Amino acid sequence: MNDTETGSRGGAAAPAPDPDLAERIRRHRRHTLELLTVCAVGLVPWTILLGLSLPSGYKVHHWRLTWVGFDALLVVAMASTAILGRLRHRAVIVAALATATLLICDAWFDISLAFGTSEVWSAVALAVFAELPLAGYLIRRVTGMISLAQWPAPAAAPLLKPADTPGPPAPDGASPPPVAGPAS
């Protein structure tokens, strides 16, 4: 919905951000980044341990349930992406990234589990001609959508100052000051 459809945002000044809220956002961001860093570092020795200790073969129970469940999840992700895209909802970004991730995982599992069998070539063909190109397309589209978003300048992050908040054009037709895009 845009400003003309709502008619409620015309020229109203944005409220000043609460300093407690700004500090809480900074603290949550810092804790989230710390948690992700610890998890990434912790996964390195775990991955090495798995590489050294896992058997090269394993008899799997519930093989059919695992793959049907995974593909059902992929269908839900694709359908969600299509529906949210048709609705022009910004959550399409999350759905598209989830779909792309599942497609990449599907290609990886198909190829790695078929490795050493005659099925590997059909798995590679499916990955190269369907799963990975679709995943790449979705990631490229999401990157384009994100680049169109308005982001606060790094100095103003994590919250915009009221004077920097983008708003509708001035009544005389003059454009508001530009908002800096994401740092690259």
PDB file of C-alpha atoms in Angstrom:
ATOM      1  CA  MET A   1       0.000   0.000   0.000  1.00  0.00           C
ATOM      2  CA  ASN A   2       1.410   3.408  -0.840  1.00  0.00           C
ATOM      3  CA  ASP A   3       0.903   6.851   0.670  1.00  0.00           C
ATOM      4  CA  THR A   4      -1.797   7.830  -1.802  1.00  0.00           C
ATOM      5  CA  GLU A   5      -3.853   4.731  -1.060  1.00  0.00           C
ATOM      6  CA  THR A   6      -3.802   5.262   2.693  1.00  0.00           C
ATOM      7  CA  GLY A   7      -4.013   9.039   2.747  1.00  0.00           C
ATOM      8  CA  SER A   8      -2.876   8.947   6.372  1.00  0.00           C
ATOM      9  CA  ARG A   9       0.836   9.649   6.089  1.00  0.00           C
ATOM     10  CA  GLY A  10       0.815  12.926   4.213  1.00  0.00           C
ATOM     11  CA  GLY A  11       3.439  15.227   5.638  1.00  0.00           C
ATOM     12  CA  ALA A  12       3.238  13.989   9.239  1.00  0.00           C
ATOM     13  CA  ALA A  13       6.567  14.112  11.025  1.00  0.00           C
ATOM     14  CA  ALA A  14       7.890  10.773  12.207  1.00  0.00           C
ATOM     15  CA  PRO A  15       7.946  10.369  15.978  1.00  0.00           C
ATOM     16  CA  ALA A  16      11.347  10.565  17.641  1.00  0.00           C
ATOM     17  CA  PRO A  17      12.760   7.109  18.349  1.00  0.00           C
ATOM     18  CA  ASP A  18      12.786   6.059  21.986  1.00  0.00           C
ATOM     19  CA  PRO A  19      16.414   6.005  23.267  1.00  0.00           C
ATOM     20  CA  ASP A  20      15.667   2.865  25.302  1.00  0.00           C
ATOM     21  CA  LEU A  21      14.330   1.178  22.199  1.00  0.00           C
ATOM     22  CA  ALA A  22      17.421   2.158  20.217  1.00  0.00           C
ATOM     23  CA  GLU A  23      19.692   0.729  22.933  1.00  0.00           C
ATOM     24  CA  ARG A  24      17.614  -2.469  23.114  1.00  0.00           C
ATOM     25  CA  ILE A  25      17.881  -2.891  19.336  1.00  0.00           C
ATOM     26  CA  ARG A  26      21.667  -2.388  19.457  1.00  0.00           C
ATOM     27  CA  ARG A  27      21.975  -4.889  22.308  1.00  0.00           C
ATOM     28  CA  HIS A  28      19.835  -7.518  20.513  1.00  0.00           C
ATOM     29  CA  ARG A  29      21.830  -7.027  17.321  1.00  0.00           C
ATOM     30  CA  ARG A  30      25.144  -7.374  19.171  1.00  0.00           C
ATOM     31  CA  HIS A  31      23.962 -10.530  20.991  1.00  0.00           C
ATOM     32  CA  THR A  32      22.663 -12.066  17.776  1.00  0.00           C
ATOM     33  CA  LEU A  33      25.956 -11.419  15.994  1.00  0.00           C
ATOM     34  CA  GLU A  34      27.909 -12.837  18.951  1.00  0.00           C
ATOM     35  CA  LEU A  35      25.726 -15.963  18.978  1.00  0.00           C
ATOM     36  CA  LEU A  36      26.163 -16.508  15.236  1.00  0.00           C
ATOM     37  CA  THR A  37      29.925 -16.014  15.521  1.00  0.00           C
ATOM     38  CA  VAL A  38      30.196 -18.573  18.336  1.00  0.00           C
ATOM     39  CA  CYS A  39      28.057 -21.039  16.362  1.00  0.00           C
ATOM     40  CA  ALA A  40      30.128 -20.596  13.189  1.00  0.00           C
ATOM     41  CA  VAL A  41      33.390 -21.079  15.091  1.00  0.00           C
ATOM     42  CA  GLY A  42      31.941 -24.073  16.965  1.00  0.00           C
ATOM     43  CA  LEU A  43      30.842 -25.735  13.743  1.00  0.00           C
ATOM     44  CA  VAL A  44      34.421 -25.913  12.438  1.00  0.00           C
ATOM     45  CA  PRO A  45      35.686 -28.551  14.908  1.00  0.00           C
ATOM     46  CA  TRP A  46      32.317 -30.335  14.782  1.00  0.00           C
ATOM     47  CA  THR A  47      32.563 -30.612  10.989  1.00  0.00           C
ATOM     48  CA  ILE A  48      36.138 -31.915  11.230  1.00  0.00           C
ATOM     49  CA  LEU A  49      35.038 -34.456  13.848  1.00  0.00           C
ATOM     50  CA  LEU A  50      32.203 -35.649  11.617  1.00  0.00           C
ATOM     51  CA  GLY A  51      34.563 -35.919   8.652  1.00  0.00           C
ATOM     52  CA  LEU A  52      36.910 -38.125  10.670  1.00  0.00           C
ATOM     53  CA  SER A  53      34.384 -40.225  12.563  1.00  0.00           C
ATOM     54  CA  LEU A  54      31.320 -40.839  10.392  1.00  0.00           C
ATOM     55  CA  PRO A  55      31.154 -44.110   8.485  1.00  0.00           C
ATOM     56  CA  SER A  56      31.232 -43.889   4.697  1.00  0.00           C
ATOM     57  CA  GLY A  57      27.992 -45.893   4.480  1.00  0.00           C
ATOM     58  CA  TYR A  58      24.909 -46.114   6.646  1.00  0.00           C
ATOM     59  CA  LYS A  59      21.670 -48.083   6.411  1.00  0.00           C
ATOM     60  CA  VAL A  60      18.891 -45.531   6.472  1.00  0.00           C
ATOM     61  CA  HIS A  61      15.467 -46.065   7.974  1.00  0.00           C
ATOM     62  CA  HIS A  62      12.538 -43.949   6.782  1.00  0.00           C
ATOM     63  CA  TRP A  63      14.300 -43.004   3.519  1.00  0.00           C
ATOM     64  CA  ARG A  64      11.006 -42.431   1.711  1.00  0.00           C
ATOM     65  CA  LEU A  65       9.577 -40.330   4.557  1.00  0.00           C
ATOM     66  CA  THR A  66      12.724 -38.202   4.650  1.00  0.00           C
ATOM     67  CA  TRP A  67      12.698 -37.383   0.931  1.00  0.00           C
ATOM     68  CA  VAL A  68       8.937 -36.958   0.619  1.00  0.00           C
ATOM     69  CA  GLY A  69       9.005 -34.654   3.654  1.00  0.00           C
ATOM     70  CA  PHE A  70      11.886 -32.634   2.217  1.00  0.00           C
ATOM     71  CA  ASP A  71      10.184 -32.293  -1.165  1.00  0.00           C
ATOM     72  CA  ALA A  72       6.896 -31.339   0.550  1.00  0.00           C
ATOM     73  CA  LEU A  73       8.791 -28.599   2.388  1.00  0.00           C
ATOM     74  CA  LEU A  74      10.241 -27.454  -0.939  1.00  0.00           C
ATOM     75  CA  VAL A  75       6.719 -27.329  -2.437  1.00  0.00           C
ATOM     76  CA  VAL A  76       5.502 -25.210   0.497  1.00  0.00           C
ATOM     77  CA  ALA A  77       8.481 -22.853   0.105  1.00  0.00           C
ATOM     78  CA  MET A  78       7.936 -22.495  -3.658  1.00  0.00           C
ATOM     79  CA  ALA A  79       4.187 -21.979  -3.266  1.00  0.00           C
ATOM     80  CA  SER A  80       4.753 -19.419  -0.500  1.00  0.00           C
ATOM     81  CA  THR A  81       7.197 -17.560  -2.713  1.00  0.00           C
ATOM     82  CA  ALA A  82       4.735 -17.550  -5.609  1.00  0.00           C
ATOM     83  CA  ILE A  83       1.780 -16.433  -3.455  1.00  0.00           C
ATOM     84  CA  LEU A  84       3.729 -13.722  -1.616  1.00  0.00           C
ATOM     85  CA  GLY A  85       5.178 -12.524  -4.917  1.00  0.00           C
ATOM     86  CA  ARG A  86       1.730 -12.262  -6.474  1.00  0.00           C
ATOM     87  CA  LEU A  87       0.542 -10.327  -3.416  1.00  0.00           C
ATOM     88  CA  ARG A  88       3.644  -8.108  -3.684  1.00  0.00           C
ATOM     89  CA  HIS A  89       4.315  -8.750  -0.003  1.00  0.00           C
ATOM     90  CA  ARG A  90       7.811  -7.972   1.236  1.00  0.00           C
ATOM     91  CA  ALA A  91       7.961 -11.368   3.010  1.00  0.00           C
ATOM     92  CA  VAL A  92       8.570 -12.796  -0.462  1.00  0.00           C
ATOM     93  CA  ILE A  93      12.254 -12.070   0.215  1.00  0.00           C
ATOM     94  CA  VAL A  94      12.335 -14.550   3.098  1.00  0.00           C
ATOM     95  CA  ALA A  95      10.323 -17.160   1.188  1.00  0.00           C
ATOM     96  CA  ALA A  96      12.509 -16.834  -1.910  1.00  0.00           C
ATOM     97  CA  LEU A  97      15.717 -17.179   0.121  1.00  0.00           C
ATOM     98  CA  ALA A  98      14.306 -20.227   1.912  1.00  0.00           C
ATOM     99  CA  THR A  99      13.331 -21.752  -1.430  1.00  0.00           C
ATOM    100  CA  ALA A 100      16.771 -21.057  -2.905  1.00  0.00           C
ATOM    101  CA  THR A 101      18.452 -22.603   0.134  1.00  0.00           C
ATOM    102  CA  LEU A 102      16.274 -25.719  -0.069  1.00  0.00           C
ATOM    103  CA  LEU A 103      17.018 -26.050  -3.793  1.00  0.00           C
ATOM    104  CA  ILE A 104      20.767 -25.869  -3.148  1.00  0.00           C
ATOM    105  CA  CYS A 105      20.435 -28.453  -0.349  1.00  0.00           C
ATOM    106  CA  ASP A 106      18.354 -30.682  -2.619  1.00  0.00           C
ATOM    107  CA  ALA A 107      21.031 -30.547  -5.322  1.00  0.00           C
ATOM    108  CA  TRP A 108      23.771 -31.298  -2.774  1.00  0.00           C
ATOM    109  CA  PHE A 109      21.955 -34.258  -1.233  1.00  0.00           C
ATOM    110  CA  ASP A 110      20.889 -35.679  -4.602  1.00  0.00           C
ATOM    111  CA  ILE A 111      24.452 -35.626  -5.920  1.00  0.00           C
ATOM    112  CA  SER A 112      26.295 -36.638  -2.767  1.00  0.00           C
ATOM    113  CA  LEU A 113      23.935 -39.522  -2.005  1.00  0.00           C
ATOM    114  CA  ALA A 114      24.046 -40.778  -5.596  1.00  0.00           C
ATOM    115  CA  PHE A 115      27.834 -40.486  -5.825  1.00  0.00           C
ATOM    116  CA  GLY A 116      29.377 -43.787  -6.903  1.00  0.00           C
ATOM    117  CA  THR A 117      26.160 -45.045  -8.496  1.00  0.00           C
ATOM    118  CA  SER A 118      24.713 -44.808 -11.992  1.00  0.00           C
ATOM    119  CA  GLU A 119      22.132 -42.329 -10.632  1.00  0.00           C
ATOM    120  CA  VAL A 120      24.763 -39.632 -10.116  1.00  0.00           C
ATOM    121  CA  TRP A 121      24.493 -38.345 -13.693  1.00  0.00           C
ATOM    122  CA  SER A 122      20.753 -37.728 -13.499  1.00  0.00           C
ATOM    123  CA  ALA A 123      21.300 -36.008 -10.138  1.00  0.00           C
ATOM    124  CA  VAL A 124      24.013 -33.802 -11.665  1.00  0.00           C
ATOM    125  CA  ALA A 125      21.798 -32.995 -14.662  1.00  0.00           C
ATOM    126  CA  LEU A 126      18.881 -32.056 -12.405  1.00  0.00           C
ATOM    127  CA  ALA A 127      21.164 -29.880 -10.276  1.00  0.00           C
ATOM    128  CA  VAL A 128      22.883 -28.158 -13.208  1.00  0.00           C
ATOM    129  CA  PHE A 129      19.818 -27.581 -15.367  1.00  0.00           C
ATOM    130  CA  ALA A 130      17.034 -27.033 -12.821  1.00  0.00           C
ATOM    131  CA  GLU A 131      17.772 -26.734  -9.095  1.00  0.00           C
ATOM    132  CA  LEU A 132      20.890 -24.540  -9.079  1.00  0.00           C
ATOM    133  CA  PRO A 133      19.770 -22.172 -11.879  1.00  0.00           C
ATOM    134  CA  LEU A 134      16.420 -21.634 -10.125  1.00  0.00           C
ATOM    135  CA  ALA A 135      18.194 -21.045  -6.802  1.00  0.00           C
ATOM    136  CA  GLY A 136      20.572 -18.584  -8.471  1.00  0.00           C
ATOM    137  CA  TYR A 137      17.663 -16.792 -10.146  1.00  0.00           C
ATOM    138  CA  LEU A 138      15.828 -16.438  -6.830  1.00  0.00           C
ATOM    139  CA  ILE A 139      18.935 -15.151  -5.056  1.00  0.00           C
ATOM    140  CA  ARG A 140      19.551 -12.640  -7.849  1.00  0.00           C
ATOM    141  CA  ARG A 141      15.937 -11.414  -7.677  1.00  0.00           C
ATOM    142  CA  VAL A 142      16.106 -11.078  -3.890  1.00  0.00           C
ATOM    143  CA  THR A 143      19.371  -9.160  -4.173  1.00  0.00           C
ATOM    144  CA  GLY A 144      17.668  -6.812  -6.617  1.00  0.00           C
ATOM    145  CA  MET A 145      14.695  -6.318  -4.296  1.00  0.00           C
ATOM    146  CA  ILE A 146      16.959  -5.599  -1.348  1.00  0.00           C
ATOM    147  CA  SER A 147      18.974  -3.085  -3.369  1.00  0.00           C
ATOM    148  CA  LEU A 148      15.740  -1.179  -4.069  1.00  0.00           C
ATOM    149  CA  ALA A 149      14.984  -0.861  -0.360  1.00  0.00           C
ATOM    150  CA  GLN A 150      15.819   2.361   1.434  1.00  0.00           C
ATOM    151  CA  TRP A 151      18.410   1.859   4.158  1.00  0.00           C
ATOM    152  CA  PRO A 152      19.626   4.294   6.788  1.00  0.00           C
ATOM    153  CA  ALA A 153      23.107   5.703   6.375  1.00  0.00           C
ATOM    154  CA  PRO A 154      25.688   3.742   8.383  1.00  0.00           C
ATOM    155  CA  ALA A 155      26.191   6.687  10.762  1.00  0.00           C
ATOM    156  CA  ALA A 156      22.450   6.795  11.493  1.00  0.00           C
ATOM    157  CA  ALA A 157      22.061   3.036  12.002  1.00  0.00           C
ATOM    158  CA  PRO A 158      20.294   1.275  13.591  1.00  0.00           C
ATOM    159  CA  LEU A 159      17.523   3.898  13.638  1.00  0.00           C
ATOM    160  CA  LEU A 160      16.832   6.845  11.384  1.00  0.00           C
ATOM    161  CA  LYS A 161      16.766  10.281  12.907  1.00  0.00           C
ATOM    162  CA  PRO A 162      13.357  11.913  12.296  1.00  0.00           C
ATOM    163  CA  ALA A 163      14.862  14.491   9.908  1.00  0.00           C
ATOM    164  CA  ASP A 164      16.378  11.686   7.796  1.00  0.00           C
ATOM    165  CA  THR A 165      13.200   9.642   7.553  1.00  0.00           C
ATOM    166  CA  PRO A 166      12.059   9.432   3.934  1.00  0.00           C
ATOM    167  CA  GLY A 167       8.616  10.841   3.372  1.00  0.00           C
ATOM    168  CA  PRO A 168       6.354  11.978   0.577  1.00  0.00           C
ATOM    169  CA  PRO A 169       7.562  14.711  -1.782  1.00  0.00           C
ATOM    170  CA  ALA A 170       7.194  18.276  -0.626  1.00  0.00           C
ATOM    171  CA  PRO A 171       3.925  19.958  -1.713  1.00  0.00           C
ATOM    172  CA  ASP A 172       5.725  22.333  -4.086  1.00  0.00           C
ATOM    173  CA  GLY A 173       7.031  19.350  -6.061  1.00  0.00           C
ATOM    174  CA  ALA A 174      10.558  19.549  -4.655  1.00  0.00           C
ATOM    175  CA  SER A 175      12.055  16.196  -3.808  1.00  0.00           C
ATOM    176  CA  PRO A 176      13.017  15.326  -0.234  1.00  0.00           C
ATOM    177  CA  PRO A 177      16.743  14.886   0.460  1.00  0.00           C
ATOM    178  CA  PRO A 178      18.058  11.518  -0.757  1.00  0.00           C
ATOM    179  CA  VAL A 179      18.527   8.695   1.725  1.00  0.00           C
ATOM    180  CA  ALA A 180      21.859   6.894   1.532  1.00  0.00           C
ATOM    181  CA  GLY A 181      21.758   3.339   0.231  1.00  0.00           C
ATOM    182  CA  PRO A 182      23.442   0.307   1.798  1.00  0.00           C
ATOM    183  CA  ALA A 183      27.194   0.478   2.247  1.00  0.00           C
ATOM    184  CA  SER A 184      29.078  -1.787  -0.114  1.00  0.00           C
TER     185      SER A 184
END
